[in-house]
mmCIF file of C-alpha atoms in Angstrom:
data_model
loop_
_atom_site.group_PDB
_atom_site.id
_atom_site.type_symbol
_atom_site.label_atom_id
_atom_site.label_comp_id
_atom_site.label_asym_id
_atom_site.label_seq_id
_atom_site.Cartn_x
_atom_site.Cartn_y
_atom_site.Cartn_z
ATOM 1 C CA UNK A 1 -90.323 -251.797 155.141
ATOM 2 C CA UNK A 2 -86.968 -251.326 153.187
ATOM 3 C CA UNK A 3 -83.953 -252.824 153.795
ATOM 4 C CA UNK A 4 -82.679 -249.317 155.083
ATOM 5 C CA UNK A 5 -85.668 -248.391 157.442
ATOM 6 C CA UNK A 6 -85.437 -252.280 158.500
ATOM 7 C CA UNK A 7 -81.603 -251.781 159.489
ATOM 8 C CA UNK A 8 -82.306 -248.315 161.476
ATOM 9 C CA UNK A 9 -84.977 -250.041 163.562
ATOM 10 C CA UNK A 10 -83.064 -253.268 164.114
ATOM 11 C CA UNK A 11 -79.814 -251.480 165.595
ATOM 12 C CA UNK A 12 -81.836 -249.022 168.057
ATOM 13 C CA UNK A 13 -83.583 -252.465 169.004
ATOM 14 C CA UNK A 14 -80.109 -253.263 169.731
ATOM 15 C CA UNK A 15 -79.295 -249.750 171.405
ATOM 16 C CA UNK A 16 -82.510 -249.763 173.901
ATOM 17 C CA UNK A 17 -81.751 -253.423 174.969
ATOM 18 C CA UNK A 18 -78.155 -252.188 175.924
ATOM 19 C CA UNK A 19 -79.895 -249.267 177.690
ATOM 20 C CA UNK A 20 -82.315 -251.431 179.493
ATOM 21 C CA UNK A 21 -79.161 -254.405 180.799
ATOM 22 C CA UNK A 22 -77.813 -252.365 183.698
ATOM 23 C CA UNK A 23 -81.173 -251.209 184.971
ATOM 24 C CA UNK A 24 -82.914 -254.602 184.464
ATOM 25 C CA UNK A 25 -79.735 -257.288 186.024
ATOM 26 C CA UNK A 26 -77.498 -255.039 187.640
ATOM 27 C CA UNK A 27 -79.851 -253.090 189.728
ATOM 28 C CA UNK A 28 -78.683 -255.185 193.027
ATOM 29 C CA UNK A 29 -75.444 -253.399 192.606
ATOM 30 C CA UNK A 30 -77.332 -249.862 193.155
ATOM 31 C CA UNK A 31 -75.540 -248.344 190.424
ATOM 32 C CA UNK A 32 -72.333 -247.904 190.684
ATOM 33 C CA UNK A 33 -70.375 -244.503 189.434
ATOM 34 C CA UNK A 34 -68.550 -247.087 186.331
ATOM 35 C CA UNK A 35 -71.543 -248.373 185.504
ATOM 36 C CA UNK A 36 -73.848 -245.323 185.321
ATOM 37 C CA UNK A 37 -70.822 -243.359 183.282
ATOM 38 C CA UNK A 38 -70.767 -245.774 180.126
ATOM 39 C CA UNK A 39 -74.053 -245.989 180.292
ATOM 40 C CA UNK A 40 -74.612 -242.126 179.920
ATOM 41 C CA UNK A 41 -72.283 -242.477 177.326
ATOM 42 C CA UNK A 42 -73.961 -245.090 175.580
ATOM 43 C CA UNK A 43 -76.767 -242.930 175.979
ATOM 44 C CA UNK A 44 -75.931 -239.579 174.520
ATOM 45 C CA UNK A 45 -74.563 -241.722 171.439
ATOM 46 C CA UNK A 46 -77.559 -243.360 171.048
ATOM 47 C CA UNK A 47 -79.969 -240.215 171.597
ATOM 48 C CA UNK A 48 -78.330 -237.880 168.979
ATOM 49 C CA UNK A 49 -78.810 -240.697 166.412
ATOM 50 C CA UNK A 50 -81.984 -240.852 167.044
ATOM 51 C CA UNK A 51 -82.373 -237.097 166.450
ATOM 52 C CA UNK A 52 -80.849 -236.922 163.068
ATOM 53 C CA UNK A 53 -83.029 -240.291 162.370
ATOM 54 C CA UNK A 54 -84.952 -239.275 159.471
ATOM 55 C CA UNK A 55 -87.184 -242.075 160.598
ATOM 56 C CA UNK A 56 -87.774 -240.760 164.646
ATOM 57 C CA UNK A 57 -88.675 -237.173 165.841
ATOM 58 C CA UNK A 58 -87.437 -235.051 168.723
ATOM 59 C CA UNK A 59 -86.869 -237.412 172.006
ATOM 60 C CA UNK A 60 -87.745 -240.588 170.671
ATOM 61 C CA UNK A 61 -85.212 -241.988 172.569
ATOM 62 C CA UNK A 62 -86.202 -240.516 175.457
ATOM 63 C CA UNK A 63 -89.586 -241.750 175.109
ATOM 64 C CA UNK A 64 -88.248 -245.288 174.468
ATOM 65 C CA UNK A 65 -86.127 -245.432 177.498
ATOM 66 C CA UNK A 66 -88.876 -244.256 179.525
ATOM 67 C CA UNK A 67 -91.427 -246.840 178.614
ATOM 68 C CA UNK A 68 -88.561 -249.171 179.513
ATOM 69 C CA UNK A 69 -87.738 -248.280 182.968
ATOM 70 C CA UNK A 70 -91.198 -248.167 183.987
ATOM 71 C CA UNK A 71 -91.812 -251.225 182.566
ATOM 72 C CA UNK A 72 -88.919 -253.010 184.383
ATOM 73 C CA UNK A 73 -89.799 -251.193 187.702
ATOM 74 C CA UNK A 74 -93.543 -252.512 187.664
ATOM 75 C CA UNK A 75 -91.901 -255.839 187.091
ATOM 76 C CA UNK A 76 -88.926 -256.374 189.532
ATOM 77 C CA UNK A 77 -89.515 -253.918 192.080
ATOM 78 C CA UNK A 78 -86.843 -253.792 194.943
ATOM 79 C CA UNK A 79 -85.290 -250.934 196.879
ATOM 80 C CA UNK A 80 -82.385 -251.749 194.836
ATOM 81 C CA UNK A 81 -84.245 -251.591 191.864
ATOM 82 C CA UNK A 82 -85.607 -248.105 193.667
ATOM 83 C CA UNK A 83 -82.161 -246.764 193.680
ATOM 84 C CA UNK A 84 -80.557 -247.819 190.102
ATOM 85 C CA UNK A 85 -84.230 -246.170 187.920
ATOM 86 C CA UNK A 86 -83.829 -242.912 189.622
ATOM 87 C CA UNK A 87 -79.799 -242.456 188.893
ATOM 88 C CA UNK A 88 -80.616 -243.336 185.608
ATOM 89 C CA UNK A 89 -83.793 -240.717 185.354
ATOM 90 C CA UNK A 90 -81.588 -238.229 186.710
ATOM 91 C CA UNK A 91 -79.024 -239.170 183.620
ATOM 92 C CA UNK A 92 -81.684 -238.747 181.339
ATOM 93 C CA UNK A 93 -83.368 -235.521 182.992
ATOM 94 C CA UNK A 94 -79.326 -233.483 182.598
ATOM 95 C CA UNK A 95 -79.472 -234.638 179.168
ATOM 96 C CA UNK A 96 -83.050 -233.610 177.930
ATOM 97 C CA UNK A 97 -82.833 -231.294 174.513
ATOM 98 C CA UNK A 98 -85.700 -228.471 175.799
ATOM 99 C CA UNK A 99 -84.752 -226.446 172.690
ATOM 100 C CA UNK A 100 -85.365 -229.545 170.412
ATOM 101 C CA UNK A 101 -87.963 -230.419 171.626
ATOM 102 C CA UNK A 102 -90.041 -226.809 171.809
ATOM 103 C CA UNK A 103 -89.136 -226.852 168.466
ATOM 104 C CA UNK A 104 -91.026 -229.694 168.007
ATOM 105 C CA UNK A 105 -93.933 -229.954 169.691
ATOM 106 C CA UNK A 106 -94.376 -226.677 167.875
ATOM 107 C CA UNK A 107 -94.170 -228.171 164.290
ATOM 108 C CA UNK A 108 -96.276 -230.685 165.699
ATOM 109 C CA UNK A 109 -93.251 -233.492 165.335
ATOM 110 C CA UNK A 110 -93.086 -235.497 162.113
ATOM 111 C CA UNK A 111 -96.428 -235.086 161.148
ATOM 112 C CA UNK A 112 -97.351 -230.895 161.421
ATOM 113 C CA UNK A 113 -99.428 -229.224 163.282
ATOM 114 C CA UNK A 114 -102.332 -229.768 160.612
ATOM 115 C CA UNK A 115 -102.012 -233.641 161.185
ATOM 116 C CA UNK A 116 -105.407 -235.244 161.559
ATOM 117 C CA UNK A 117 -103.739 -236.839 165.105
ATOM 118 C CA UNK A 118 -101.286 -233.506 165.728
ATOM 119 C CA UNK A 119 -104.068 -232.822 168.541
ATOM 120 C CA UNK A 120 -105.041 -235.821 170.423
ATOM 121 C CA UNK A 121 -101.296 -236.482 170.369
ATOM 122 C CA UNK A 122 -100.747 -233.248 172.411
ATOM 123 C CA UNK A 123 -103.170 -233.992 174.511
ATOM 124 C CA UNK A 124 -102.090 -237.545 175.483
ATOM 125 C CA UNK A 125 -98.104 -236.384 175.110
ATOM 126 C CA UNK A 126 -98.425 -232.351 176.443
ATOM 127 C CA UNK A 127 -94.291 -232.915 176.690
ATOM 128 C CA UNK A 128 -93.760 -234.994 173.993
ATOM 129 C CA UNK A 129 -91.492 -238.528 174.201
ATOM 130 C CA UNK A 130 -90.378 -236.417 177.473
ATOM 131 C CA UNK A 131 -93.752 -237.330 179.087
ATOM 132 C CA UNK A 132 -93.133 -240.927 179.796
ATOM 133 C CA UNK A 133 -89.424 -240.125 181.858
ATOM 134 C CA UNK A 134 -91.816 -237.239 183.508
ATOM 135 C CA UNK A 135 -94.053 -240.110 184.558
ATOM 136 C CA UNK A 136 -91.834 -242.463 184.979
ATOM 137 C CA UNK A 137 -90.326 -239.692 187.732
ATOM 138 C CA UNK A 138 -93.931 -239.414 189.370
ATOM 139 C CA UNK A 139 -94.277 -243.271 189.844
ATOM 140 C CA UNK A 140 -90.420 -243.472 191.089
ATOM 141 C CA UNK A 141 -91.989 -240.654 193.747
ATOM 142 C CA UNK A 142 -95.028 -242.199 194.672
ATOM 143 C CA UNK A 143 -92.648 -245.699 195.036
ATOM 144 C CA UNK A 144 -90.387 -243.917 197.290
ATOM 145 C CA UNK A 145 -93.404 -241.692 199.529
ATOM 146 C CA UNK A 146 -95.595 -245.135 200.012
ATOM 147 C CA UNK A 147 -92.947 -247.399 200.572
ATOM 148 C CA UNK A 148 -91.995 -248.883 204.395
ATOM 149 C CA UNK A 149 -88.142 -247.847 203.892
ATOM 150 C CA UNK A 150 -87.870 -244.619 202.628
ATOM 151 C CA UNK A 151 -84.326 -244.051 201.489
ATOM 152 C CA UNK A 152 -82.911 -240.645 201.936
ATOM 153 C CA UNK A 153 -80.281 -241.054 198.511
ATOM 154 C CA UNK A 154 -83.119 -241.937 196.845
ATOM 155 C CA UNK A 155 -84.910 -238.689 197.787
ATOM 156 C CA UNK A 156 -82.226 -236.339 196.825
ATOM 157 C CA UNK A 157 -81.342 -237.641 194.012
ATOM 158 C CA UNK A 158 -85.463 -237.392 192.696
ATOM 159 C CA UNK A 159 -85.383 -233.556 194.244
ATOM 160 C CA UNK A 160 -82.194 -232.790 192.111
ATOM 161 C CA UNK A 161 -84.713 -234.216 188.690
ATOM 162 C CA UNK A 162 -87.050 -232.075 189.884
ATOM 163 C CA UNK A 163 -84.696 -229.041 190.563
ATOM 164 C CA UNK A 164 -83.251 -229.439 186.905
ATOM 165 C CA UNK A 165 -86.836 -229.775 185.662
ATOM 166 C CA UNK A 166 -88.304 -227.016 187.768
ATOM 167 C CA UNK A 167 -85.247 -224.751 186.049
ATOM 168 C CA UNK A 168 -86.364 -224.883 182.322
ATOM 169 C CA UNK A 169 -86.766 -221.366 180.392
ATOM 170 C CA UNK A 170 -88.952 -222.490 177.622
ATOM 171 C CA UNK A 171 -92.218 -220.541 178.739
ATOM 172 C CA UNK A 172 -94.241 -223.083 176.098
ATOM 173 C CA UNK A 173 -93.369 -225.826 178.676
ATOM 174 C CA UNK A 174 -93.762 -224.272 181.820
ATOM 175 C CA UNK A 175 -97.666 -224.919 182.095
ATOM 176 C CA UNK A 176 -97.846 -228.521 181.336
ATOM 177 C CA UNK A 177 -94.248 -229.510 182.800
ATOM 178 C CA UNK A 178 -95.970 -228.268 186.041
ATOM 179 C CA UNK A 179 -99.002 -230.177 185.622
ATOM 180 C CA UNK A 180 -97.032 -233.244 185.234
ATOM 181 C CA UNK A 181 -95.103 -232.737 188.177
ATOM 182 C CA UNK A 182 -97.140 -231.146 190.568
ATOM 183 C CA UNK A 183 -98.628 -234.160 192.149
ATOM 184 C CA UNK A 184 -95.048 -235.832 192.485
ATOM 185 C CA UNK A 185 -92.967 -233.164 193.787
ATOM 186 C CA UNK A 186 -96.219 -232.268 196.241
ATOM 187 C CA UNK A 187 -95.133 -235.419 198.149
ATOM 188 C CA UNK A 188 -91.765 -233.950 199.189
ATOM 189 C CA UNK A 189 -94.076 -230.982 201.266
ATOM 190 C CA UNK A 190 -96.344 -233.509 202.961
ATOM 191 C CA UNK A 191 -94.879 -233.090 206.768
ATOM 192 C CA UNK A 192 -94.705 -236.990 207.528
ATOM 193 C CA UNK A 193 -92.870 -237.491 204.658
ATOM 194 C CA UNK A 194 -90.274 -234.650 205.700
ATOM 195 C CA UNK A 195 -89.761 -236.152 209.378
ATOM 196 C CA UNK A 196 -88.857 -239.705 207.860
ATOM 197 C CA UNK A 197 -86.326 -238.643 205.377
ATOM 198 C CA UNK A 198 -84.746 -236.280 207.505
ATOM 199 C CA UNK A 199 -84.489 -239.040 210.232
ATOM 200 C CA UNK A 200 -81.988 -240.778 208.013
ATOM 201 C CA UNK A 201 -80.507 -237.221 206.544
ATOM 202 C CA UNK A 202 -81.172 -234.191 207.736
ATOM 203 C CA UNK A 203 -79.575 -232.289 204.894
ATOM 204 C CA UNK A 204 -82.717 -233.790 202.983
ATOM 205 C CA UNK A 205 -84.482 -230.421 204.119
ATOM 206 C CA UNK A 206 -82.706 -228.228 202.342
ATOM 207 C CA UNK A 207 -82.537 -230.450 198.612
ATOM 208 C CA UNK A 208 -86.227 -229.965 199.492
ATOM 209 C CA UNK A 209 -86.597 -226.127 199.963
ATOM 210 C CA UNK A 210 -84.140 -225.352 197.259
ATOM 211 C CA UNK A 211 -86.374 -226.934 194.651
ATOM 212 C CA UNK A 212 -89.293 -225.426 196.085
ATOM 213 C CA UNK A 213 -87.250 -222.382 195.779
ATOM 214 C CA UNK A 214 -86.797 -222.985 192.045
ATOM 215 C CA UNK A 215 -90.459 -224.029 191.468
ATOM 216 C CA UNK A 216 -91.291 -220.953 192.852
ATOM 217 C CA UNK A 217 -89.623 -218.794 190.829
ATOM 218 C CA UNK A 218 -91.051 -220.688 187.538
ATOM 219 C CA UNK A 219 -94.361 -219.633 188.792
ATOM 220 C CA UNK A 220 -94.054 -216.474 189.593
ATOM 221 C CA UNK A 221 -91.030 -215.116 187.478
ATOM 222 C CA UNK A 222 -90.503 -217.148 184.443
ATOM 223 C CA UNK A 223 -94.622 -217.887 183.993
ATOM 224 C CA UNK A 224 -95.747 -214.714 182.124
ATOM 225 C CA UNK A 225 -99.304 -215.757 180.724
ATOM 226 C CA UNK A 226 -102.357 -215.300 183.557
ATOM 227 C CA UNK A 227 -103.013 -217.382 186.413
ATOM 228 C CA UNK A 228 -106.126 -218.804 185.494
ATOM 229 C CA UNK A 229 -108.453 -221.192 187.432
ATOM 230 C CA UNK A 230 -107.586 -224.021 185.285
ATOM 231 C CA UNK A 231 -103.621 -223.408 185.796
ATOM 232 C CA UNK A 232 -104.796 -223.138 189.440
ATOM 233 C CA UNK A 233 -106.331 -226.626 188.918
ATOM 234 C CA UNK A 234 -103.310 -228.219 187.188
ATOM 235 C CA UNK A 235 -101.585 -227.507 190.240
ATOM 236 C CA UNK A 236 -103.995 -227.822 192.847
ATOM 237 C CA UNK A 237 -101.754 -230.471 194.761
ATOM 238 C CA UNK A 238 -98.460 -228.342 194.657
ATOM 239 C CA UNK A 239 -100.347 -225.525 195.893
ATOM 240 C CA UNK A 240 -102.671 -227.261 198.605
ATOM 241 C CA UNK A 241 -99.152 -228.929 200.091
ATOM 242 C CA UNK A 242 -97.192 -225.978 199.923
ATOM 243 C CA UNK A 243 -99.349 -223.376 201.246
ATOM 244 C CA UNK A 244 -101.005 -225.230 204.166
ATOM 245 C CA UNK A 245 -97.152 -226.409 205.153
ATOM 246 C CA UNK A 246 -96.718 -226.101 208.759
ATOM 247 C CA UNK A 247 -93.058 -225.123 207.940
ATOM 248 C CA UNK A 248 -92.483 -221.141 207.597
ATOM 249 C CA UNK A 249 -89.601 -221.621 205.254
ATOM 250 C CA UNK A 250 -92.158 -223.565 202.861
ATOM 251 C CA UNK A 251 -95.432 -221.454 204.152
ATOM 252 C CA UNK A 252 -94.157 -217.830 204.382
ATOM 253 C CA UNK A 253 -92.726 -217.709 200.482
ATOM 254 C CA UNK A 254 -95.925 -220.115 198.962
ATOM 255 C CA UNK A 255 -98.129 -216.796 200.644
ATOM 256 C CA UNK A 256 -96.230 -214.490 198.962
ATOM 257 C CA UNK A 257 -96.368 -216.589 195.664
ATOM 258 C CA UNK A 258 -99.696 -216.760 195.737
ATOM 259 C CA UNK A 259 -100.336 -213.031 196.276
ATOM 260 C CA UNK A 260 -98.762 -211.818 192.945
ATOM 261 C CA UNK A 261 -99.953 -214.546 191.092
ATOM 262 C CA UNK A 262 -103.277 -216.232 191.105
ATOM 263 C CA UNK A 263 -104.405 -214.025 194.235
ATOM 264 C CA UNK A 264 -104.122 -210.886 191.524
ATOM 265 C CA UNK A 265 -105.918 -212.536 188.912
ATOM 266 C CA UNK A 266 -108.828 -214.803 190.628
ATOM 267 C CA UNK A 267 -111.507 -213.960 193.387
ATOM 268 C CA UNK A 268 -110.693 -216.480 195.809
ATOM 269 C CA UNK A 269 -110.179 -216.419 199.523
ATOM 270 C CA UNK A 270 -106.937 -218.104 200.166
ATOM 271 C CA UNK A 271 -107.838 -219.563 203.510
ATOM 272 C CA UNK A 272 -111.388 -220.712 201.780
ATOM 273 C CA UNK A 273 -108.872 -222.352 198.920
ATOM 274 C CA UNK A 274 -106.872 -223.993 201.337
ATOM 275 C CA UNK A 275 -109.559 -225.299 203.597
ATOM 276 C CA UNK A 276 -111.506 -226.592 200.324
ATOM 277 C CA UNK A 277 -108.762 -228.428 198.603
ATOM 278 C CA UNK A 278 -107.799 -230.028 202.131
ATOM 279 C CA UNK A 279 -111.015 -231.248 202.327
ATOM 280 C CA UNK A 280 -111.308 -232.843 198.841
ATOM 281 C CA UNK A 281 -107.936 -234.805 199.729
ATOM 282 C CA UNK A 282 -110.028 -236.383 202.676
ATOM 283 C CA UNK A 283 -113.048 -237.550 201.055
#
């Protein structure tokens, strides 16, 4: 390694250990609005160095941070802990470079697309270094969904990640961003989990229709490839939640969804889908 490379790696070491301080011993403070601004800062400074890194590609930052977080939530997790990871996602969510990284994941990164790995890397990274903050979004869901106090801040602060997510125009992405977040943002349909939140907050219902709202129209407006069985299959759980929803507000619209989309393109009942997929869940 030269003395240059060695440098460049040393003071993003440096960077990401700034990065990870508030999250990892200040997380009993829940965040606070100083806090969370200097680190954004910190952030953006650190992220468009690593872009014009000749030694990084598109996100690595990103991707970094990611692995982080979840690794300091599978360690130390606490309500608290709960709270400060998903202000932070949602930092890092605003801030994503979609035009960057299209560009990149069509290049195939560093490498090409003619890379012997270029690939098995897309396969194991469809999003690139976004996919770990896209899982790291998932777990902070499932955390929140399965846990015995289910905090309503929490909750709207995942649905706005998911809202900003749901609103990308990159029509490359659109496929496997929803297979990633399908069986997250599912969780916020589930009826049980709906009565809890909205115990604590009742505006909770409509953060949650207005990004169903916006993942509807990415399906059905700003998708424009076919509804195939295995897009049907990559969001089987979004689907399944939304269209057997005993709410008419989430119901009614899912119907209509599915009538100019995969309804137009597949042979399949609708109630036999429904009844099917519920099924599966149980077995």
């Amino acid at each position: 390694m030269s003395p240059l490379t060695s440098l460049s790696v040393t003071s993003f070491n440096t960077a990401l250990s700034l990065l990870k301080f508030p999250v990892q011993f200040l997380s009993s403070r829940g965040g606070e609005e100083k806090t969370l601004i200097i680190w954004e800062k910190l952030y953006k400074v650190v992220m468009e160095q690593g872009e014009i890194s000749v030694h990084h590609n598109t996100g690595y930052i990103v991707g970094e941070v990611g692995d982080r977080l979840e690794d300091i939530l599978n360690r130390h997790h606490s309500e608290a802990q709960l709270l400060m990871n998903t202000k932070i996602v949602k930092i890092m969510v605003d801030n994503v470079d979609w035009a960057s990284l299209t560009r990149s994941l069509k290049t195939g990164g560093g490498g090409g697309l003619h890379h012997p790995l270029a690939g098995f890397e897309r396969m194991m990274s469809p999003l690139g270094n976004v996919t770990s903050l896209i899982s790291h979004l998932k777990h902070l869901t499932e955390k929140l969904s399965g846990g015995h106090s289910q905090d309503a801040e929490v909750a709207k602060l995942l649905l706005s990640s998911y809202q900003k997510l749901f609103s990308i125009n990159h029509t490359e992405l659109i496929r496997p961003l929803l297979k990633a977040l399908s069986p997250g943002f599912s969780k916020f349909l589930k009826e049980e989990f709906i009565v809890s939140l909205a115990k604590q907050d009742s505006t909770i219902l409509k953060a949650i229709e207005k990004a169903f709202t916006t993942v509807g129209i990415l399906i059905k407006v700003k998708y424009n490839k076919e509804y195939t069985l295995d897009f049907l299959e990559e969001i089987e759980d979004f689907l399944i939640a939304c269209l057997g929803s005993p709410r008419t507000s989430v119901s009614k619209p899912a119907n209509e969804m599915w009538k100019v989309t995969f309804l137009t393109f597949l042979d399949i009942s609708l109630t036999f889908f429904i009844i099917e997929g519920l099924r599966s869940k149980k077995r």
